[in-house]
Short mmCIF file of C-alpha atoms in Angstrom, two decimals:
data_model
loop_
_atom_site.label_atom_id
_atom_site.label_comp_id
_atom_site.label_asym_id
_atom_site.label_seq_id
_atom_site.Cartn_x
_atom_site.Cartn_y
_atom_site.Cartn_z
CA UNK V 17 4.18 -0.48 -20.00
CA UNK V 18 7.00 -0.28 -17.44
CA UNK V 19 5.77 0.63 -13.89
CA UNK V 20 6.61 0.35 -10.01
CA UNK V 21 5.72 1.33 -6.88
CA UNK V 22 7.34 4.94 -5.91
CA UNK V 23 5.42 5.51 -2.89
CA UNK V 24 2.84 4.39 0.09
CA UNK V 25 1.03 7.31 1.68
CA UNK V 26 -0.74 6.30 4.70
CA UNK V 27 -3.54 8.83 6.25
CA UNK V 28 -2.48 9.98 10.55
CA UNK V 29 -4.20 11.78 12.68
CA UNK V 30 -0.94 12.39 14.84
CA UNK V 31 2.19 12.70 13.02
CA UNK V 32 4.73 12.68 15.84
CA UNK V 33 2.66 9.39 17.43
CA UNK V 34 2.92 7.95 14.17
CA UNK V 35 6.06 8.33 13.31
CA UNK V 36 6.87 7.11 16.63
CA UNK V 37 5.00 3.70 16.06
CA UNK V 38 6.24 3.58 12.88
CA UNK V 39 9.66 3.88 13.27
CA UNK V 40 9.93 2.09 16.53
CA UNK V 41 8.13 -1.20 14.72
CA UNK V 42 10.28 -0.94 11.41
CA UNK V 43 13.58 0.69 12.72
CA UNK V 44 13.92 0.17 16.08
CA UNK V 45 14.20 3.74 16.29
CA UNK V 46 12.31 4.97 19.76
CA UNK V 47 12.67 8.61 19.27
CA UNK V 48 12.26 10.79 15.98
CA UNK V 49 15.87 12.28 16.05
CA UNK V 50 16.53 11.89 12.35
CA UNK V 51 14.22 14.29 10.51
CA UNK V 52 13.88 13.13 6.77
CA UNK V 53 14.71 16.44 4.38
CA UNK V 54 11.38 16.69 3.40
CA UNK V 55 9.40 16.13 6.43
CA UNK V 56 6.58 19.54 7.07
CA UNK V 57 3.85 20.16 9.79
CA UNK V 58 1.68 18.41 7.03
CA UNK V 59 3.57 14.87 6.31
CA UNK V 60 6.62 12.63 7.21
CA UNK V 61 8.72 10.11 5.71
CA UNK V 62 9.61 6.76 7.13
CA UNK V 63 13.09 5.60 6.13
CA UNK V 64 14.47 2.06 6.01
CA UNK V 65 12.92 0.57 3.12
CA UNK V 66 12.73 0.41 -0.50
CA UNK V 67 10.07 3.10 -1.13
CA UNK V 68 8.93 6.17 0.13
CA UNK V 69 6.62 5.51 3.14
CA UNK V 70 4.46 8.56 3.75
CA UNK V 71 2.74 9.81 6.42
CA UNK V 72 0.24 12.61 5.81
CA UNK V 73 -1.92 14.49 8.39
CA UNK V 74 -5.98 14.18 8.10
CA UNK V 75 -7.65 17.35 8.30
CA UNK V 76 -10.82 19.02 8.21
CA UNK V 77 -11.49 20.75 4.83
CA UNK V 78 -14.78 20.82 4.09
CA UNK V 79 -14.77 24.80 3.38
CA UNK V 80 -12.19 23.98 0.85
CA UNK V 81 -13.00 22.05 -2.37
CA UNK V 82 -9.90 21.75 -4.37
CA UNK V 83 -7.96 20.37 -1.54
CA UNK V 84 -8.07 16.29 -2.30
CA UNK V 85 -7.61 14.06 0.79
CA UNK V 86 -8.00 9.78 1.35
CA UNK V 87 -8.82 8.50 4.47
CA UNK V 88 -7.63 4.97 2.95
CA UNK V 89 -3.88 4.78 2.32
CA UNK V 90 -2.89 4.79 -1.44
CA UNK V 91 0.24 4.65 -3.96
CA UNK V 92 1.93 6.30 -6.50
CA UNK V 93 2.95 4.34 -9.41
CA UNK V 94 5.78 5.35 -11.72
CA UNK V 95 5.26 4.59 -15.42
CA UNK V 96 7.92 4.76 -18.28
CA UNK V 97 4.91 6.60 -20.31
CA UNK V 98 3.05 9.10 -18.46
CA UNK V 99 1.81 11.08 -21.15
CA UNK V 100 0.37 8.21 -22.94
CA UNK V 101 -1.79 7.79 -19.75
CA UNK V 102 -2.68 11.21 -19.50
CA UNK V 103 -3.98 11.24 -23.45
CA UNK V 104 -6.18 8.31 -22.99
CA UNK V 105 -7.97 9.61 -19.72
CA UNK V 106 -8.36 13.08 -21.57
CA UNK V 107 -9.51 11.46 -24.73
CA UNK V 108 -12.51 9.02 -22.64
CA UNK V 109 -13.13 12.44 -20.03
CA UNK V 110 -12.03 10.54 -17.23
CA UNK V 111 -11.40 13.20 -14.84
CA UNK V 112 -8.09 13.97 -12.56
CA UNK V 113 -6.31 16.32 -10.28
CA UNK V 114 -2.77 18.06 -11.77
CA UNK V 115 -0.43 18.52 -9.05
CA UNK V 116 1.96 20.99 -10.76
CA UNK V 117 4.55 21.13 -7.47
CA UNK V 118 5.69 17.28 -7.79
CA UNK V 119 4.38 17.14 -11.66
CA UNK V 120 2.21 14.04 -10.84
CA UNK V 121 -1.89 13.65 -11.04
CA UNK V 122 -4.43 11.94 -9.02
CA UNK V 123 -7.14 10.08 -10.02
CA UNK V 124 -9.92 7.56 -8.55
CA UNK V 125 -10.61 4.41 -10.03
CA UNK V 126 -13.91 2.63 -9.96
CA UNK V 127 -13.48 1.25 -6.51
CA UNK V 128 -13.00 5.38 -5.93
CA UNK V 129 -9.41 4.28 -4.31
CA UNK V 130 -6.62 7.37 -4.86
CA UNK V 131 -3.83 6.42 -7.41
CA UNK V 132 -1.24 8.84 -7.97
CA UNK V 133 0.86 8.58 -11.12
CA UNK V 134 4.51 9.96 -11.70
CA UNK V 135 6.84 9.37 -14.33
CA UNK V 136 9.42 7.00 -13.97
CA UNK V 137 12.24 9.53 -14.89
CA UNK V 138 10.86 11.82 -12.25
CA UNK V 139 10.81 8.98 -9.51
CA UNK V 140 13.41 10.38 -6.46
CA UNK V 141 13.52 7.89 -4.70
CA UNK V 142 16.62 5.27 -6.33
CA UNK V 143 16.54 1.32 -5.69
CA UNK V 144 18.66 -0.12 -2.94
CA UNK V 145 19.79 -3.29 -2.88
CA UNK V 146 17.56 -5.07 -0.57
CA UNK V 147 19.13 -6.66 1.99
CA UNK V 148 20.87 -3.17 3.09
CA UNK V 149 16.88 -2.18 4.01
CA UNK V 150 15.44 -3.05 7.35
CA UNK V 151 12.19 -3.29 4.99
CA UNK V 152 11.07 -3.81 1.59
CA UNK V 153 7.67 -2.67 0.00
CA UNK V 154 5.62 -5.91 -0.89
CA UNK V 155 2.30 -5.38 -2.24
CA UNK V 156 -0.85 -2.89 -1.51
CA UNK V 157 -4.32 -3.80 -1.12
CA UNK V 158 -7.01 -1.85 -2.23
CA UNK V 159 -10.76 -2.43 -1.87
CA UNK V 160 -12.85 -2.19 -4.14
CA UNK V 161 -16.70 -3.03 -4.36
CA UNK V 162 -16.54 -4.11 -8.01
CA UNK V 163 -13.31 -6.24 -8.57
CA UNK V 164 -13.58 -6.58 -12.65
CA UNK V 165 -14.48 -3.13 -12.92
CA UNK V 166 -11.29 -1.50 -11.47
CA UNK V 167 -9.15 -4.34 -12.93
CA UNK V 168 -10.47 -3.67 -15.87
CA UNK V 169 -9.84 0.20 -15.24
CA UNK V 170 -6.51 -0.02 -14.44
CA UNK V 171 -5.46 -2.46 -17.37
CA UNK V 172 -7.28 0.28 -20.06
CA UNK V 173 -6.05 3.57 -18.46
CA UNK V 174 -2.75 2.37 -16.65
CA UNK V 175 -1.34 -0.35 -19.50
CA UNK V 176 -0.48 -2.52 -16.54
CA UNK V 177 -1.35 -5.95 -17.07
CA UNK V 178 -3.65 -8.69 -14.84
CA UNK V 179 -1.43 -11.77 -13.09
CA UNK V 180 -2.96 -14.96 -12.34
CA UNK V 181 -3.40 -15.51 -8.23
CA UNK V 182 -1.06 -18.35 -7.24
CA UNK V 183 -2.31 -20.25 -4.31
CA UNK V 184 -0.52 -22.46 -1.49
CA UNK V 185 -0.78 -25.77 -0.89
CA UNK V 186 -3.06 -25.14 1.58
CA UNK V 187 -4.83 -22.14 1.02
CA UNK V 188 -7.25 -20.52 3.96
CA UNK V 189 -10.61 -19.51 4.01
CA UNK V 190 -10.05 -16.96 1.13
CA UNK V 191 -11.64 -16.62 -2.11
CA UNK V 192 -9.43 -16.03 -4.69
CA UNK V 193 -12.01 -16.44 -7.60
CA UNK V 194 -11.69 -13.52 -10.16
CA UNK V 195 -14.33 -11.76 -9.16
CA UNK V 196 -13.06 -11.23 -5.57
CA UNK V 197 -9.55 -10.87 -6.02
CA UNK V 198 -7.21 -9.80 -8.57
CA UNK V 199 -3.30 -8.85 -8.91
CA UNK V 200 -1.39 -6.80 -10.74
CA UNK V 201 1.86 -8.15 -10.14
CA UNK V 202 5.72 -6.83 -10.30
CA UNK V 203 7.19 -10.27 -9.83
CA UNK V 204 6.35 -14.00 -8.85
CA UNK V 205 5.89 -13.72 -5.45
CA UNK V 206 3.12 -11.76 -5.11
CA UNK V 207 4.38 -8.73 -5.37
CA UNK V 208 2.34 -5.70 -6.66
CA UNK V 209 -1.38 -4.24 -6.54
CA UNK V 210 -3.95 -6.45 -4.75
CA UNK V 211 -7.53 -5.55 -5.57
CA UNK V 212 -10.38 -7.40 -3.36
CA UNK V 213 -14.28 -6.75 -2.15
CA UNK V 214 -14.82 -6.65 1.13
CA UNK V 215 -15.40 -9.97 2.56
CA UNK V 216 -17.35 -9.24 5.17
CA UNK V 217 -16.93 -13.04 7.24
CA UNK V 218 -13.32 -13.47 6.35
CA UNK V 219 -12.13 -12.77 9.81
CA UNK V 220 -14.28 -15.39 11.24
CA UNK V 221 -14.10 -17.70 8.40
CA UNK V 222 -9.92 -17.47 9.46
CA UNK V 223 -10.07 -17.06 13.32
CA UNK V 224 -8.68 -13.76 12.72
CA UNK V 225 -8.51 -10.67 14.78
CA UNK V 226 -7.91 -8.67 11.94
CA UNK V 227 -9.91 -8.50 8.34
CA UNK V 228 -7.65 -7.25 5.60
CA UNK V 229 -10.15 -7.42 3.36
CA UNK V 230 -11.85 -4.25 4.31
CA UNK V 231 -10.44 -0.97 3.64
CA UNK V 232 -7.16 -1.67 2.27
CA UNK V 233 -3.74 -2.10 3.42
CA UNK V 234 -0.15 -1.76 2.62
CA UNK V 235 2.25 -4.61 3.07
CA UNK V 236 6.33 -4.73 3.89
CA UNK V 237 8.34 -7.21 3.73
CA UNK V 238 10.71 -7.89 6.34
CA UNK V 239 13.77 -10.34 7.19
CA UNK V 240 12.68 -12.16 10.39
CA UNK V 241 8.95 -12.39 11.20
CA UNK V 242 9.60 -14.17 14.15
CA UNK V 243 11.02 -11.98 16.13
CA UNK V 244 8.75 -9.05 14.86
CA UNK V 245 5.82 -10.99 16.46
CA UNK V 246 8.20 -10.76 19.68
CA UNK V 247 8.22 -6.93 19.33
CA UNK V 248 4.50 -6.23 18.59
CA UNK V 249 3.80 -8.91 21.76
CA UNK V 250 6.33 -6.68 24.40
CA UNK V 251 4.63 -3.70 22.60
CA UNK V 252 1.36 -4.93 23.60
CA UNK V 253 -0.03 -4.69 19.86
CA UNK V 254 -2.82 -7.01 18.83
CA UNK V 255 -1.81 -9.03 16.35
CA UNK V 256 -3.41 -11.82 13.71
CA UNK V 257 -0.62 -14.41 13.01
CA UNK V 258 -1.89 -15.51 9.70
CA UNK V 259 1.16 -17.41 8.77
CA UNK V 260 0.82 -19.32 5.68
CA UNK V 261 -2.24 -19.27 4.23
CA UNK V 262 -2.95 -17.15 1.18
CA UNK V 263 -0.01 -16.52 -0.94
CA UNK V 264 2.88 -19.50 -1.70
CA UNK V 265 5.70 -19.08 1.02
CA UNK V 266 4.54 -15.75 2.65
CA UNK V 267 4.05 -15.98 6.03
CA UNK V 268 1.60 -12.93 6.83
CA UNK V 269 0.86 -10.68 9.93
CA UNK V 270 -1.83 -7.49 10.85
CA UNK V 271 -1.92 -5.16 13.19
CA UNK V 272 -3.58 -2.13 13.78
CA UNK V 273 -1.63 1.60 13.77
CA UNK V 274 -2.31 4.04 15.90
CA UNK V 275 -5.18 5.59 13.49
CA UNK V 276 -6.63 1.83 12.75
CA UNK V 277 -5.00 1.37 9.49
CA UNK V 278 -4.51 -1.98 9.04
CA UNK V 279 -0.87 -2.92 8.58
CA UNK V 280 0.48 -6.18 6.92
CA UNK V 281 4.04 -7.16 7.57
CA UNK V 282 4.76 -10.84 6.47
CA UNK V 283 8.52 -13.17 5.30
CA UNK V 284 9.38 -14.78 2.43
CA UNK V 285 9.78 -18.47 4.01
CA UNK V 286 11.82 -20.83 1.43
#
């Protein structure tokens, strides 16, 4: 089944701070003077890249049941066959939420990780030729505590089928056994749906500040990772300079936003 990534939505406390960091970081943009058409007291839009980047507002709902929030930052995927999907999770009683204003549903895999589906015809958002975009969506990572059960979810319910995990020449302190990772790729380079368990000493095992393995993550791809490591350093961001060391070519960086999302911007290096 045909499928891509339409969308990142990433859960803020602060919209206006976010935006802020988030457009200052990917668009060198230091105030929010351009207001994207769709933009609410509720969520924001970054622009710049290849996909919609969303920012939506955490709030307290507790006295409200049918409102469905994430705290962990999750896609929507755009299929060529959404009906299809929707027969098959009817037909098993896998249960979802209908959102009849954008005509998309949300449901939770195993790893109980928020995938929203739309159909492909429906998808606003058109492609742009990359190298106009001061960013490009890469991959997102979602956690999961059983890796072969929401792999296996996601190949039954979504059609999409399992890659194979392509490692550098010299690969870090990561497990990559099929257990612990899988992909779900949209090209060769690593591009996609990365589903991992928490690895709990990775960020020792690495020297790292950061440890992507926990709670997710999305990840952009941008032209010159050098001199974003110059921006988060004046910006006085703490930052994990993985470089090279889990997928062929990619050199990797994380950072924390201002609501401690975990943020992966990395380079293809040839």
């Amino acid at each position: 089944m045909n499928w891509k990534l339409s969308r990142i939505s990433i859960p803020v406390f602060d919209l206006e701070t976010s935006k802020t960091f988030y457009n200052s970081i990917l668009n060198n943009q230091t105030k929010n003077n351009h207001h994207h058409h769709l933009d609410t007291d509720e969520e924001c839009f970054i622009s710049g890249g290849d996909i919609d980047l969303r920012l939506y507002k955490l709030k307290n709902e507790v006295s409200n049941n049918y409102i469905l929030q994430s705290r962990r930052t999750f896609p929507t995927l755009a299929f060529n066959n959404l009906d299809l999907i929707v027969k098959d999770l009817e037909r098993d009683g896998i249960n979802f939420s209908l959102n009849k204003h954008n005509k998309s549903i949300i449901l939770q895999e195993p790893g109980l990780n928020y995938i929203e589906l739309i159909s492909l015809d429906t998808s606003k958002k058109p492609s742009q030729r990359k190298e106009k975009n001061t960013w490009n969506f890469h991959h997102i990572n979602l956690e999961c505590y059983d890796v072969r059960s929401s792999a296996n979810f996601i190949s039954q319910y979504l059609k999409m089928k399992e890659g194979t995990w392509k490692a550098p020449i010299e690969l870090g302190e990561v497990n990559i056994k099929s257990n612990q990772l899988a992909i779900f790729n949209l090209d060769d380079n690593h591009s996609g749906i990365h589903i991992n368990k928490a690895d709990f000493t990775f960020s020792s095992r690495n020297n790292f500040i950061h440890n992507p393995t926990i709670g997710g993550h999305p990840a952009l791809n941008i032209k010159d990772i050098k001199l974003f490591l110059k921006k988060l350093k004046s910006s006085e961001i703490a930052v994990t300079n993985a470089k090279i060391y889990a997928m062929p070519n990619i050199h990797q960086v994380y950072f924390f936003d201002p609501n401690a999302n975990i943020i992966e911007v990395n380079q293809n290096i040839n």
